[in-house]
């Protein structure tokens, strides 16, 4: 049974609660200080979503996480709790760009894949690095890769392990110079060409002055002329056929990536000083080239020709 005193106390408590509720709802207006200003926003009935003309915030009331977005400038923030709680969904490694020159270096990056499809960077020193395959000489403790020497663009795969989770990434080591691969280096022949016909080094038969197919043309010449050094039928041929129009120089094969220059002279011993034939009429038929020299009959009784291939 309540006394008058109890009833008065009860009435005062109810009035205080009503006043407290009124005070809470009044906080929805704009807030400002000397350092910032927040325009009026409105919260839903659960207090989870707050919106205004400038932003929308999904807070943590009634759930364990939320996403805050701003249209312009575009920003997204995980707004779960202070400290931004998240779950790690995966681990991956990467590098940008995914290529490096032979003997060059590239920094590897490590990332946590989070449950909201965002990424969190990991200090590369916290990752255990190794080389799975390809021409990578080493990966330092800080994730710096060093490439080896290659004879062609070559893929290489590295692996990182973090908290027991592995991830691999494939880099491409770019062939920067053509004559630097192991024992094939420095012989003025493309290393890729030597590997194509003689296999990986060492192979003494790939030496520049050797003629393994016995056709009278050594390996260096056969590379320059675009020939097959292991096929005796693959040779560079030149013939001269006279006609009433002049001298027809016929040579083959011509291949892409080569430049052919016809030079002439009247003294066979003066080859270094022979000039270039500039008025020759050139006709290509397949991989055969014909060059007509119309001035042959106006020269001395002997005229010599030379084909230079670059």
PDB file of C-alpha atoms in Angstrom:
ATOM      1  CA  UNK A   1       0.000   0.000   0.000  1.00  0.00           C
ATOM      2  CA  UNK A   2       1.538   3.355  -1.111  1.00  0.00           C
ATOM      3  CA  UNK A   3       1.742   6.316   1.250  1.00  0.00           C
ATOM      4  CA  UNK A   4       1.367   9.931   0.157  1.00  0.00           C
ATOM      5  CA  UNK A   5       5.099  10.290   0.414  1.00  0.00           C
ATOM      6  CA  UNK A   6       5.647   7.272  -1.849  1.00  0.00           C
ATOM      7  CA  UNK A   7       3.170   8.613  -4.365  1.00  0.00           C
ATOM      8  CA  UNK A   8       4.948  11.973  -4.522  1.00  0.00           C
ATOM      9  CA  UNK A   9       8.289  10.282  -5.091  1.00  0.00           C
ATOM     10  CA  UNK A  10       6.796   8.141  -7.882  1.00  0.00           C
ATOM     11  CA  UNK A  11       5.383  11.224  -9.608  1.00  0.00           C
ATOM     12  CA  UNK A  12       8.755  12.972  -9.480  1.00  0.00           C
ATOM     13  CA  UNK A  13      10.507   9.928 -11.037  1.00  0.00           C
ATOM     14  CA  UNK A  14       8.010   9.781 -13.898  1.00  0.00           C
ATOM     15  CA  UNK A  15       8.443  13.470 -14.589  1.00  0.00           C
ATOM     16  CA  UNK A  16      12.250  13.017 -14.658  1.00  0.00           C
ATOM     17  CA  UNK A  17      11.970  10.132 -17.129  1.00  0.00           C
ATOM     18  CA  UNK A  18       9.780  12.179 -19.423  1.00  0.00           C
ATOM     19  CA  UNK A  19      12.201  15.056 -19.236  1.00  0.00           C
ATOM     20  CA  UNK A  20      15.105  12.717 -19.987  1.00  0.00           C
ATOM     21  CA  UNK A  21      13.369  11.323 -23.071  1.00  0.00           C
ATOM     22  CA  UNK A  22      12.648  14.820 -24.324  1.00  0.00           C
ATOM     23  CA  UNK A  23      16.281  15.844 -23.871  1.00  0.00           C
ATOM     24  CA  UNK A  24      17.542  12.803 -25.846  1.00  0.00           C
ATOM     25  CA  UNK A  25      15.358  13.525 -28.894  1.00  0.00           C
ATOM     26  CA  UNK A  26      16.612  17.090 -28.988  1.00  0.00           C
ATOM     27  CA  UNK A  27      20.151  15.983 -29.848  1.00  0.00           C
ATOM     28  CA  UNK A  28      19.174  15.387 -33.515  1.00  0.00           C
ATOM     29  CA  UNK A  29      19.939  18.987 -34.487  1.00  0.00           C
ATOM     30  CA  UNK A  30      23.162  20.383 -35.958  1.00  0.00           C
ATOM     31  CA  UNK A  31      26.342  20.268 -33.883  1.00  0.00           C
ATOM     32  CA  UNK A  32      29.289  22.556 -34.344  1.00  0.00           C
ATOM     33  CA  UNK A  33      32.458  23.738 -32.694  1.00  0.00           C
ATOM     34  CA  UNK A  34      35.458  25.846 -33.571  1.00  0.00           C
ATOM     35  CA  UNK A  35      36.870  22.879 -35.522  1.00  0.00           C
ATOM     36  CA  UNK A  36      33.899  21.197 -37.209  1.00  0.00           C
ATOM     37  CA  UNK A  37      30.225  21.364 -38.084  1.00  0.00           C
ATOM     38  CA  UNK A  38      27.795  18.458 -38.480  1.00  0.00           C
ATOM     39  CA  UNK A  39      24.521  19.247 -40.212  1.00  0.00           C
ATOM     40  CA  UNK A  40      21.209  17.900 -38.989  1.00  0.00           C
ATOM     41  CA  UNK A  41      20.777  14.153 -39.334  1.00  0.00           C
ATOM     42  CA  UNK A  42      18.032  11.744 -38.420  1.00  0.00           C
ATOM     43  CA  UNK A  43      18.250   8.290 -36.880  1.00  0.00           C
ATOM     44  CA  UNK A  44      15.867   5.418 -37.462  1.00  0.00           C
ATOM     45  CA  UNK A  45      13.846   3.965 -34.645  1.00  0.00           C
ATOM     46  CA  UNK A  46      16.541   1.469 -33.730  1.00  0.00           C
ATOM     47  CA  UNK A  47      19.306   4.045 -33.762  1.00  0.00           C
ATOM     48  CA  UNK A  48      21.248   2.019 -36.321  1.00  0.00           C
ATOM     49  CA  UNK A  49      21.043   4.252 -39.417  1.00  0.00           C
ATOM     50  CA  UNK A  50      21.716   7.980 -39.369  1.00  0.00           C
ATOM     51  CA  UNK A  51      21.187  10.048 -42.508  1.00  0.00           C
ATOM     52  CA  UNK A  52      21.608  13.637 -43.590  1.00  0.00           C
ATOM     53  CA  UNK A  53      21.920  15.559 -46.836  1.00  0.00           C
ATOM     54  CA  UNK A  54      25.644  14.716 -46.945  1.00  0.00           C
ATOM     55  CA  UNK A  55      26.074  11.187 -45.601  1.00  0.00           C
ATOM     56  CA  UNK A  56      24.543   7.927 -44.520  1.00  0.00           C
ATOM     57  CA  UNK A  57      25.938   5.936 -41.617  1.00  0.00           C
ATOM     58  CA  UNK A  58      24.968   2.379 -40.725  1.00  0.00           C
ATOM     59  CA  UNK A  59      26.168   1.974 -37.197  1.00  0.00           C
ATOM     60  CA  UNK A  60      26.530  -1.004 -34.922  1.00  0.00           C
ATOM     61  CA  UNK A  61      23.301  -0.674 -32.985  1.00  0.00           C
ATOM     62  CA  UNK A  62      21.402  -3.920 -33.339  1.00  0.00           C
ATOM     63  CA  UNK A  63      24.158  -5.604 -35.387  1.00  0.00           C
ATOM     64  CA  UNK A  64      27.886  -6.303 -35.318  1.00  0.00           C
ATOM     65  CA  UNK A  65      29.065  -4.197 -38.282  1.00  0.00           C
ATOM     66  CA  UNK A  66      28.161  -1.472 -40.723  1.00  0.00           C
ATOM     67  CA  UNK A  67      29.357   0.464 -43.760  1.00  0.00           C
ATOM     68  CA  UNK A  68      29.506   4.250 -43.999  1.00  0.00           C
ATOM     69  CA  UNK A  69      29.530   5.857 -47.429  1.00  0.00           C
ATOM     70  CA  UNK A  70      29.941   9.344 -48.816  1.00  0.00           C
ATOM     71  CA  UNK A  71      29.002   9.974 -52.431  1.00  0.00           C
ATOM     72  CA  UNK A  72      31.425  12.793 -53.190  1.00  0.00           C
ATOM     73  CA  UNK A  73      34.269  12.441 -52.661  1.00  0.00           C
ATOM     74  CA  UNK A  74      33.747   8.701 -52.766  1.00  0.00           C
ATOM     75  CA  UNK A  75      34.664   7.131 -49.441  1.00  0.00           C
ATOM     76  CA  UNK A  76      33.783   3.912 -47.651  1.00  0.00           C
ATOM     77  CA  UNK A  77      34.549   3.115 -44.047  1.00  0.00           C
ATOM     78  CA  UNK A  78      33.855   0.035 -41.959  1.00  0.00           C
ATOM     79  CA  UNK A  79      31.921   1.414 -39.007  1.00  0.00           C
ATOM     80  CA  UNK A  80      31.369  -1.608 -36.776  1.00  0.00           C
ATOM     81  CA  UNK A  81      33.055  -0.612 -33.555  1.00  0.00           C
ATOM     82  CA  UNK A  82      35.945   1.614 -32.603  1.00  0.00           C
ATOM     83  CA  UNK A  83      38.962  -0.222 -34.018  1.00  0.00           C
ATOM     84  CA  UNK A  84      36.896  -1.448 -37.007  1.00  0.00           C
ATOM     85  CA  UNK A  85      36.378  -5.119 -36.338  1.00  0.00           C
ATOM     86  CA  UNK A  86      36.678  -7.507 -39.268  1.00  0.00           C
ATOM     87  CA  UNK A  87      37.154 -11.150 -40.110  1.00  0.00           C
ATOM     88  CA  UNK A  88      40.075 -12.378 -42.232  1.00  0.00           C
ATOM     89  CA  UNK A  89      38.694 -14.340 -45.152  1.00  0.00           C
ATOM     90  CA  UNK A  90      41.907 -15.062 -47.047  1.00  0.00           C
ATOM     91  CA  UNK A  91      45.545 -14.242 -47.770  1.00  0.00           C
ATOM     92  CA  UNK A  92      47.184 -13.277 -51.037  1.00  0.00           C
ATOM     93  CA  UNK A  93      50.447 -11.934 -52.443  1.00  0.00           C
ATOM     94  CA  UNK A  94      50.938  -9.651 -55.436  1.00  0.00           C
ATOM     95  CA  UNK A  95      53.365  -7.288 -57.154  1.00  0.00           C
ATOM     96  CA  UNK A  96      52.864  -4.205 -59.282  1.00  0.00           C
ATOM     97  CA  UNK A  97      53.769  -4.372 -62.046  1.00  0.00           C
ATOM     98  CA  UNK A  98      53.920  -8.139 -62.429  1.00  0.00           C
ATOM     99  CA  UNK A  99      57.009  -7.984 -64.669  1.00  0.00           C
ATOM    100  CA  UNK A 100      60.695  -7.352 -64.039  1.00  0.00           C
ATOM    101  CA  UNK A 101      63.786  -7.326 -66.234  1.00  0.00           C
ATOM    102  CA  UNK A 102      66.383 -10.038 -65.966  1.00  0.00           C
ATOM    103  CA  UNK A 103      68.780  -9.265 -63.088  1.00  0.00           C
ATOM    104  CA  UNK A 104      66.191  -6.742 -61.849  1.00  0.00           C
ATOM    105  CA  UNK A 105      64.211  -6.621 -58.605  1.00  0.00           C
ATOM    106  CA  UNK A 106      60.538  -6.306 -57.707  1.00  0.00           C
ATOM    107  CA  UNK A 107      58.897  -5.804 -54.296  1.00  0.00           C
ATOM    108  CA  UNK A 108      56.227  -8.331 -53.345  1.00  0.00           C
ATOM    109  CA  UNK A 109      53.150  -7.213 -51.414  1.00  0.00           C
ATOM    110  CA  UNK A 110      51.062  -9.226 -48.955  1.00  0.00           C
ATOM    111  CA  UNK A 111      47.403  -8.704 -48.088  1.00  0.00           C
ATOM    112  CA  UNK A 112      44.646  -9.953 -45.821  1.00  0.00           C
ATOM    113  CA  UNK A 113      41.386 -10.425 -47.724  1.00  0.00           C
ATOM    114  CA  UNK A 114      38.662  -9.276 -45.329  1.00  0.00           C
ATOM    115  CA  UNK A 115      35.075 -10.443 -45.007  1.00  0.00           C
ATOM    116  CA  UNK A 116      33.710  -7.288 -46.653  1.00  0.00           C
ATOM    117  CA  UNK A 117      35.851  -7.781 -49.804  1.00  0.00           C
ATOM    118  CA  UNK A 118      38.397  -5.132 -48.784  1.00  0.00           C
ATOM    119  CA  UNK A 119      42.115  -5.687 -48.225  1.00  0.00           C
ATOM    120  CA  UNK A 120      44.454  -4.997 -45.351  1.00  0.00           C
ATOM    121  CA  UNK A 121      48.180  -4.686 -46.030  1.00  0.00           C
ATOM    122  CA  UNK A 122      50.576  -7.012 -44.211  1.00  0.00           C
ATOM    123  CA  UNK A 123      54.171  -6.119 -43.488  1.00  0.00           C
ATOM    124  CA  UNK A 124      56.125  -8.330 -45.941  1.00  0.00           C
ATOM    125  CA  UNK A 125      58.626  -9.181 -43.184  1.00  0.00           C
ATOM    126  CA  UNK A 126      55.821 -11.128 -41.463  1.00  0.00           C
ATOM    127  CA  UNK A 127      55.578 -13.470 -44.457  1.00  0.00           C
ATOM    128  CA  UNK A 128      57.717 -16.529 -45.160  1.00  0.00           C
ATOM    129  CA  UNK A 129      58.837 -16.245 -48.806  1.00  0.00           C
ATOM    130  CA  UNK A 130      60.080 -18.901 -51.228  1.00  0.00           C
ATOM    131  CA  UNK A 131      60.514 -19.568 -54.966  1.00  0.00           C
ATOM    132  CA  UNK A 132      58.290 -22.261 -56.468  1.00  0.00           C
ATOM    133  CA  UNK A 133      59.564 -22.169 -60.047  1.00  0.00           C
ATOM    134  CA  UNK A 134      61.225 -20.061 -62.699  1.00  0.00           C
ATOM    135  CA  UNK A 135      64.258 -17.761 -62.932  1.00  0.00           C
ATOM    136  CA  UNK A 136      63.991 -15.988 -59.568  1.00  0.00           C
ATOM    137  CA  UNK A 137      67.374 -16.026 -57.862  1.00  0.00           C
ATOM    138  CA  UNK A 138      66.143 -15.055 -54.414  1.00  0.00           C
ATOM    139  CA  UNK A 139      63.387 -13.487 -52.331  1.00  0.00           C
ATOM    140  CA  UNK A 140      64.585 -11.522 -49.311  1.00  0.00           C
ATOM    141  CA  UNK A 141      62.925 -11.596 -45.888  1.00  0.00           C
ATOM    142  CA  UNK A 142      61.262  -8.298 -46.800  1.00  0.00           C
ATOM    143  CA  UNK A 143      59.777  -9.714 -50.034  1.00  0.00           C
ATOM    144  CA  UNK A 144      62.233  -8.203 -52.529  1.00  0.00           C
ATOM    145  CA  UNK A 145      62.626 -10.566 -55.505  1.00  0.00           C
ATOM    146  CA  UNK A 146      65.744 -10.722 -57.679  1.00  0.00           C
ATOM    147  CA  UNK A 147      65.509 -12.209 -61.169  1.00  0.00           C
ATOM    148  CA  UNK A 148      68.119 -14.291 -62.937  1.00  0.00           C
ATOM    149  CA  UNK A 149      69.278 -14.169 -66.574  1.00  0.00           C
ATOM    150  CA  UNK A 150      66.873 -15.528 -69.206  1.00  0.00           C
ATOM    151  CA  UNK A 151      67.045 -16.154 -72.953  1.00  0.00           C
ATOM    152  CA  UNK A 152      63.374 -15.313 -73.487  1.00  0.00           C
ATOM    153  CA  UNK A 153      60.487 -13.852 -71.454  1.00  0.00           C
ATOM    154  CA  UNK A 154      59.910 -16.463 -68.764  1.00  0.00           C
ATOM    155  CA  UNK A 155      57.299 -16.974 -66.048  1.00  0.00           C
ATOM    156  CA  UNK A 156      58.362 -17.430 -62.433  1.00  0.00           C
ATOM    157  CA  UNK A 157      56.200 -18.270 -59.417  1.00  0.00           C
ATOM    158  CA  UNK A 158      56.855 -17.169 -55.837  1.00  0.00           C
ATOM    159  CA  UNK A 159      55.016 -18.168 -52.681  1.00  0.00           C
ATOM    160  CA  UNK A 160      54.286 -16.509 -49.375  1.00  0.00           C
ATOM    161  CA  UNK A 161      53.030 -18.136 -46.176  1.00  0.00           C
ATOM    162  CA  UNK A 162      51.419 -16.099 -43.395  1.00  0.00           C
ATOM    163  CA  UNK A 163      49.837 -17.607 -40.268  1.00  0.00           C
ATOM    164  CA  UNK A 164      49.956 -20.989 -41.992  1.00  0.00           C
ATOM    165  CA  UNK A 165      48.098 -19.757 -45.082  1.00  0.00           C
ATOM    166  CA  UNK A 166      49.930 -20.042 -48.444  1.00  0.00           C
ATOM    167  CA  UNK A 167      49.471 -17.891 -51.527  1.00  0.00           C
ATOM    168  CA  UNK A 168      51.402 -17.838 -54.795  1.00  0.00           C
ATOM    169  CA  UNK A 169      51.939 -15.215 -57.484  1.00  0.00           C
ATOM    170  CA  UNK A 170      53.387 -15.430 -61.002  1.00  0.00           C
ATOM    171  CA  UNK A 171      55.833 -12.849 -62.310  1.00  0.00           C
ATOM    172  CA  UNK A 172      57.247 -12.528 -65.833  1.00  0.00           C
ATOM    173  CA  UNK A 173      61.008 -12.084 -66.144  1.00  0.00           C
ATOM    174  CA  UNK A 174      61.693 -10.076 -69.307  1.00  0.00           C
ATOM    175  CA  UNK A 175      64.617 -10.839 -71.605  1.00  0.00           C
ATOM    176  CA  UNK A 176      66.399  -7.478 -71.766  1.00  0.00           C
ATOM    177  CA  UNK A 177      69.482  -8.362 -73.846  1.00  0.00           C
ATOM    178  CA  UNK A 178      69.844 -11.138 -76.404  1.00  0.00           C
ATOM    179  CA  UNK A 179      73.399 -12.392 -75.756  1.00  0.00           C
ATOM    180  CA  UNK A 180      73.929 -12.923 -72.021  1.00  0.00           C
ATOM    181  CA  UNK A 181      72.625 -16.421 -71.195  1.00  0.00           C
ATOM    182  CA  UNK A 182      75.056 -18.729 -69.423  1.00  0.00           C
ATOM    183  CA  UNK A 183      77.709 -20.262 -71.724  1.00  0.00           C
ATOM    184  CA  UNK A 184      75.983 -18.845 -74.826  1.00  0.00           C
ATOM    185  CA  UNK A 185      76.713 -15.295 -73.649  1.00  0.00           C
ATOM    186  CA  UNK A 186      79.009 -12.946 -75.549  1.00  0.00           C
ATOM    187  CA  UNK A 187      79.238 -14.885 -78.832  1.00  0.00           C
ATOM    188  CA  UNK A 188      77.195 -12.393 -80.923  1.00  0.00           C
ATOM    189  CA  UNK A 189      74.393 -14.910 -81.486  1.00  0.00           C
ATOM    190  CA  UNK A 190      70.873 -14.631 -80.098  1.00  0.00           C
ATOM    191  CA  UNK A 191      70.654 -16.933 -77.043  1.00  0.00           C
ATOM    192  CA  UNK A 192      67.051 -17.852 -77.875  1.00  0.00           C
ATOM    193  CA  UNK A 193      68.102 -18.997 -81.345  1.00  0.00           C
ATOM    194  CA  UNK A 194      70.853 -21.165 -79.872  1.00  0.00           C
ATOM    195  CA  UNK A 195      68.467 -22.715 -77.342  1.00  0.00           C
ATOM    196  CA  UNK A 196      65.936 -23.352 -80.118  1.00  0.00           C
ATOM    197  CA  UNK A 197      68.369 -25.391 -82.218  1.00  0.00           C
ATOM    198  CA  UNK A 198      70.946 -26.666 -79.713  1.00  0.00           C
ATOM    199  CA  UNK A 199      69.038 -26.865 -76.430  1.00  0.00           C
ATOM    200  CA  UNK A 200      69.973 -25.348 -73.110  1.00  0.00           C
ATOM    201  CA  UNK A 201      73.658 -24.675 -72.512  1.00  0.00           C
ATOM    202  CA  UNK A 202      76.235 -25.955 -72.423  1.00  0.00           C
ATOM    203  CA  UNK A 203      76.388 -27.346 -75.954  1.00  0.00           C
ATOM    204  CA  UNK A 204      79.723 -26.872 -77.766  1.00  0.00           C
ATOM    205  CA  UNK A 205      78.033 -27.381 -81.164  1.00  0.00           C
ATOM    206  CA  UNK A 206      76.369 -23.958 -80.735  1.00  0.00           C
ATOM    207  CA  UNK A 207      79.681 -22.082 -80.925  1.00  0.00           C
ATOM    208  CA  UNK A 208      79.605 -19.248 -83.497  1.00  0.00           C
ATOM    209  CA  UNK A 209      82.373 -20.504 -85.800  1.00  0.00           C
ATOM    210  CA  UNK A 210      81.232 -24.132 -85.946  1.00  0.00           C
ATOM    211  CA  UNK A 211      79.312 -25.633 -88.859  1.00  0.00           C
ATOM    212  CA  UNK A 212      77.458 -28.617 -87.340  1.00  0.00           C
ATOM    213  CA  UNK A 213      75.388 -29.347 -90.483  1.00  0.00           C
ATOM    214  CA  UNK A 214      78.426 -29.165 -92.802  1.00  0.00           C
ATOM    215  CA  UNK A 215      76.871 -26.804 -95.347  1.00  0.00           C
ATOM    216  CA  UNK A 216      79.838 -24.436 -95.408  1.00  0.00           C
ATOM    217  CA  UNK A 217      78.058 -21.654 -93.453  1.00  0.00           C
ATOM    218  CA  UNK A 218      78.904 -21.293 -89.746  1.00  0.00           C
ATOM    219  CA  UNK A 219      76.452 -20.779 -86.913  1.00  0.00           C
ATOM    220  CA  UNK A 220      76.966 -17.025 -86.678  1.00  0.00           C
ATOM    221  CA  UNK A 221      76.229 -16.533 -90.362  1.00  0.00           C
ATOM    222  CA  UNK A 222      73.230 -18.857 -90.229  1.00  0.00           C
ATOM    223  CA  UNK A 223      71.765 -16.871 -87.324  1.00  0.00           C
ATOM    224  CA  UNK A 224      72.289 -13.570 -89.147  1.00  0.00           C
ATOM    225  CA  UNK A 225      70.761 -14.975 -92.340  1.00  0.00           C
ATOM    226  CA  UNK A 226      67.831 -16.586 -90.471  1.00  0.00           C
ATOM    227  CA  UNK A 227      68.794 -20.145 -91.443  1.00  0.00           C
ATOM    228  CA  UNK A 228      68.515 -23.512 -89.693  1.00  0.00           C
ATOM    229  CA  UNK A 229      71.997 -24.496 -88.437  1.00  0.00           C
ATOM    230  CA  UNK A 230      71.166 -28.188 -88.162  1.00  0.00           C
ATOM    231  CA  UNK A 231      69.843 -28.580 -91.723  1.00  0.00           C
ATOM    232  CA  UNK A 232      72.410 -28.817 -94.541  1.00  0.00           C
ATOM    233  CA  UNK A 233      69.728 -27.813 -97.050  1.00  0.00           C
ATOM    234  CA  UNK A 234      69.116 -24.508 -95.269  1.00  0.00           C
ATOM    235  CA  UNK A 235      71.668 -22.218 -96.919  1.00  0.00           C
ATOM    236  CA  UNK A 236      71.818 -18.686 -98.271  1.00  0.00           C
ATOM    237  CA  UNK A 237      72.091 -18.699-102.060  1.00  0.00           C
ATOM    238  CA  UNK A 238      73.088 -15.925-104.462  1.00  0.00           C
ATOM    239  CA  UNK A 239      73.181 -16.094-108.233  1.00  0.00           C
ATOM    240  CA  UNK A 240      73.627 -13.523-111.008  1.00  0.00           C
ATOM    241  CA  UNK A 241      71.766 -13.799-114.293  1.00  0.00           C
ATOM    242  CA  UNK A 242      72.510 -11.407-117.139  1.00  0.00           C
ATOM    243  CA  UNK A 243      69.848 -10.037-119.483  1.00  0.00           C
ATOM    244  CA  UNK A 244      69.438  -7.235-121.973  1.00  0.00           C
ATOM    245  CA  UNK A 245      68.122  -5.138-119.072  1.00  0.00           C
ATOM    246  CA  UNK A 246      71.223  -5.590-116.957  1.00  0.00           C
ATOM    247  CA  UNK A 247      72.395  -7.943-114.197  1.00  0.00           C
ATOM    248  CA  UNK A 248      69.772  -9.732-112.087  1.00  0.00           C
ATOM    249  CA  UNK A 249      70.965 -10.581-108.571  1.00  0.00           C
ATOM    250  CA  UNK A 250      68.806 -13.387-107.181  1.00  0.00           C
ATOM    251  CA  UNK A 251      69.172 -14.402-103.519  1.00  0.00           C
ATOM    252  CA  UNK A 252      67.202 -16.295-100.897  1.00  0.00           C
ATOM    253  CA  UNK A 253      65.902 -16.821 -98.351  1.00  0.00           C
ATOM    254  CA  UNK A 254      64.873 -13.421 -97.055  1.00  0.00           C
ATOM    255  CA  UNK A 255      63.351 -13.444 -93.591  1.00  0.00           C
ATOM    256  CA  UNK A 256      61.551 -10.932 -91.407  1.00  0.00           C
ATOM    257  CA  UNK A 257      63.696  -8.838 -89.118  1.00  0.00           C
ATOM    258  CA  UNK A 258      66.652  -8.657 -91.515  1.00  0.00           C
ATOM    259  CA  UNK A 259      67.872  -5.840 -93.736  1.00  0.00           C
ATOM    260  CA  UNK A 260      69.531  -6.705 -97.085  1.00  0.00           C
ATOM    261  CA  UNK A 261      71.927  -4.287 -98.755  1.00  0.00           C
ATOM    262  CA  UNK A 262      73.509  -4.832-102.185  1.00  0.00           C
ATOM    263  CA  UNK A 263      77.007  -3.406-102.632  1.00  0.00           C
ATOM    264  CA  UNK A 264      79.214  -3.479-105.693  1.00  0.00           C
ATOM    265  CA  UNK A 265      82.783  -2.818-106.754  1.00  0.00           C
ATOM    266  CA  UNK A 266      85.291  -3.140-109.563  1.00  0.00           C
ATOM    267  CA  UNK A 267      88.223  -4.174-107.404  1.00  0.00           C
ATOM    268  CA  UNK A 268      87.725  -7.384-105.470  1.00  0.00           C
ATOM    269  CA  UNK A 269      90.438  -6.406-102.995  1.00  0.00           C
ATOM    270  CA  UNK A 270      88.689  -3.129-102.108  1.00  0.00           C
ATOM    271  CA  UNK A 271      85.605  -4.683-100.492  1.00  0.00           C
ATOM    272  CA  UNK A 272      85.474  -2.308 -97.453  1.00  0.00           C
ATOM    273  CA  UNK A 273      85.065   0.653 -99.770  1.00  0.00           C
ATOM    274  CA  UNK A 274      82.410  -0.728-102.067  1.00  0.00           C
ATOM    275  CA  UNK A 275      79.418   1.640-102.430  1.00  0.00           C
ATOM    276  CA  UNK A 276      75.756   0.688-102.019  1.00  0.00           C
ATOM    277  CA  UNK A 277      73.740  -0.033-105.140  1.00  0.00           C
ATOM    278  CA  UNK A 278      71.100   2.712-105.031  1.00  0.00           C
ATOM    279  CA  UNK A 279      69.379   2.419-108.394  1.00  0.00           C
ATOM    280  CA  UNK A 280      68.627  -1.296-108.276  1.00  0.00           C
ATOM    281  CA  UNK A 281      65.076  -2.427-109.087  1.00  0.00           C
ATOM    282  CA  UNK A 282      63.848  -4.743-106.278  1.00  0.00           C
ATOM    283  CA  UNK A 283      61.253  -7.493-106.751  1.00  0.00           C
ATOM    284  CA  UNK A 284      60.244  -9.957-104.011  1.00  0.00           C
ATOM    285  CA  UNK A 285      58.689 -13.333-104.838  1.00  0.00           C
ATOM    286  CA  UNK A 286      57.976 -15.235-101.638  1.00  0.00           C
ATOM    287  CA  UNK A 287      61.246 -15.410 -99.712  1.00  0.00           C
ATOM    288  CA  UNK A 288      63.295 -14.759-102.847  1.00  0.00           C
ATOM    289  CA  UNK A 289      64.550 -11.291-103.771  1.00  0.00           C
ATOM    290  CA  UNK A 290      65.614 -10.082-107.200  1.00  0.00           C
ATOM    291  CA  UNK A 291      67.617  -6.897-107.640  1.00  0.00           C
ATOM    292  CA  UNK A 292      68.185  -5.631-111.185  1.00  0.00           C
ATOM    293  CA  UNK A 293      71.315  -3.532-111.779  1.00  0.00           C
ATOM    294  CA  UNK A 294      70.596  -1.749-115.087  1.00  0.00           C
ATOM    295  CA  UNK A 295      74.061  -0.169-115.312  1.00  0.00           C
ATOM    296  CA  UNK A 296      76.113  -3.304-115.552  1.00  0.00           C
ATOM    297  CA  UNK A 297      76.962  -2.902-119.246  1.00  0.00           C
ATOM    298  CA  UNK A 298      78.332   0.595-118.716  1.00  0.00           C
ATOM    299  CA  UNK A 299      80.847  -0.538-116.159  1.00  0.00           C
ATOM    300  CA  UNK A 300      84.279  -2.027-116.536  1.00  0.00           C
ATOM    301  CA  UNK A 301      84.559  -5.609-117.814  1.00  0.00           C
ATOM    302  CA  UNK A 302      84.377  -6.944-114.232  1.00  0.00           C
ATOM    303  CA  UNK A 303      81.807  -5.935-111.643  1.00  0.00           C
ATOM    304  CA  UNK A 304      81.559  -7.647-108.275  1.00  0.00           C
ATOM    305  CA  UNK A 305      78.514  -7.811-105.932  1.00  0.00           C
ATOM    306  CA  UNK A 306      78.116  -8.413-102.235  1.00  0.00           C
ATOM    307  CA  UNK A 307      74.969  -8.898-100.089  1.00  0.00           C
ATOM    308  CA  UNK A 308      75.167  -7.544 -96.552  1.00  0.00           C
ATOM    309  CA  UNK A 309      72.650  -8.860 -94.045  1.00  0.00           C
ATOM    310  CA  UNK A 310      71.883  -7.111 -90.772  1.00  0.00           C
TER     311      UNK A 310
END
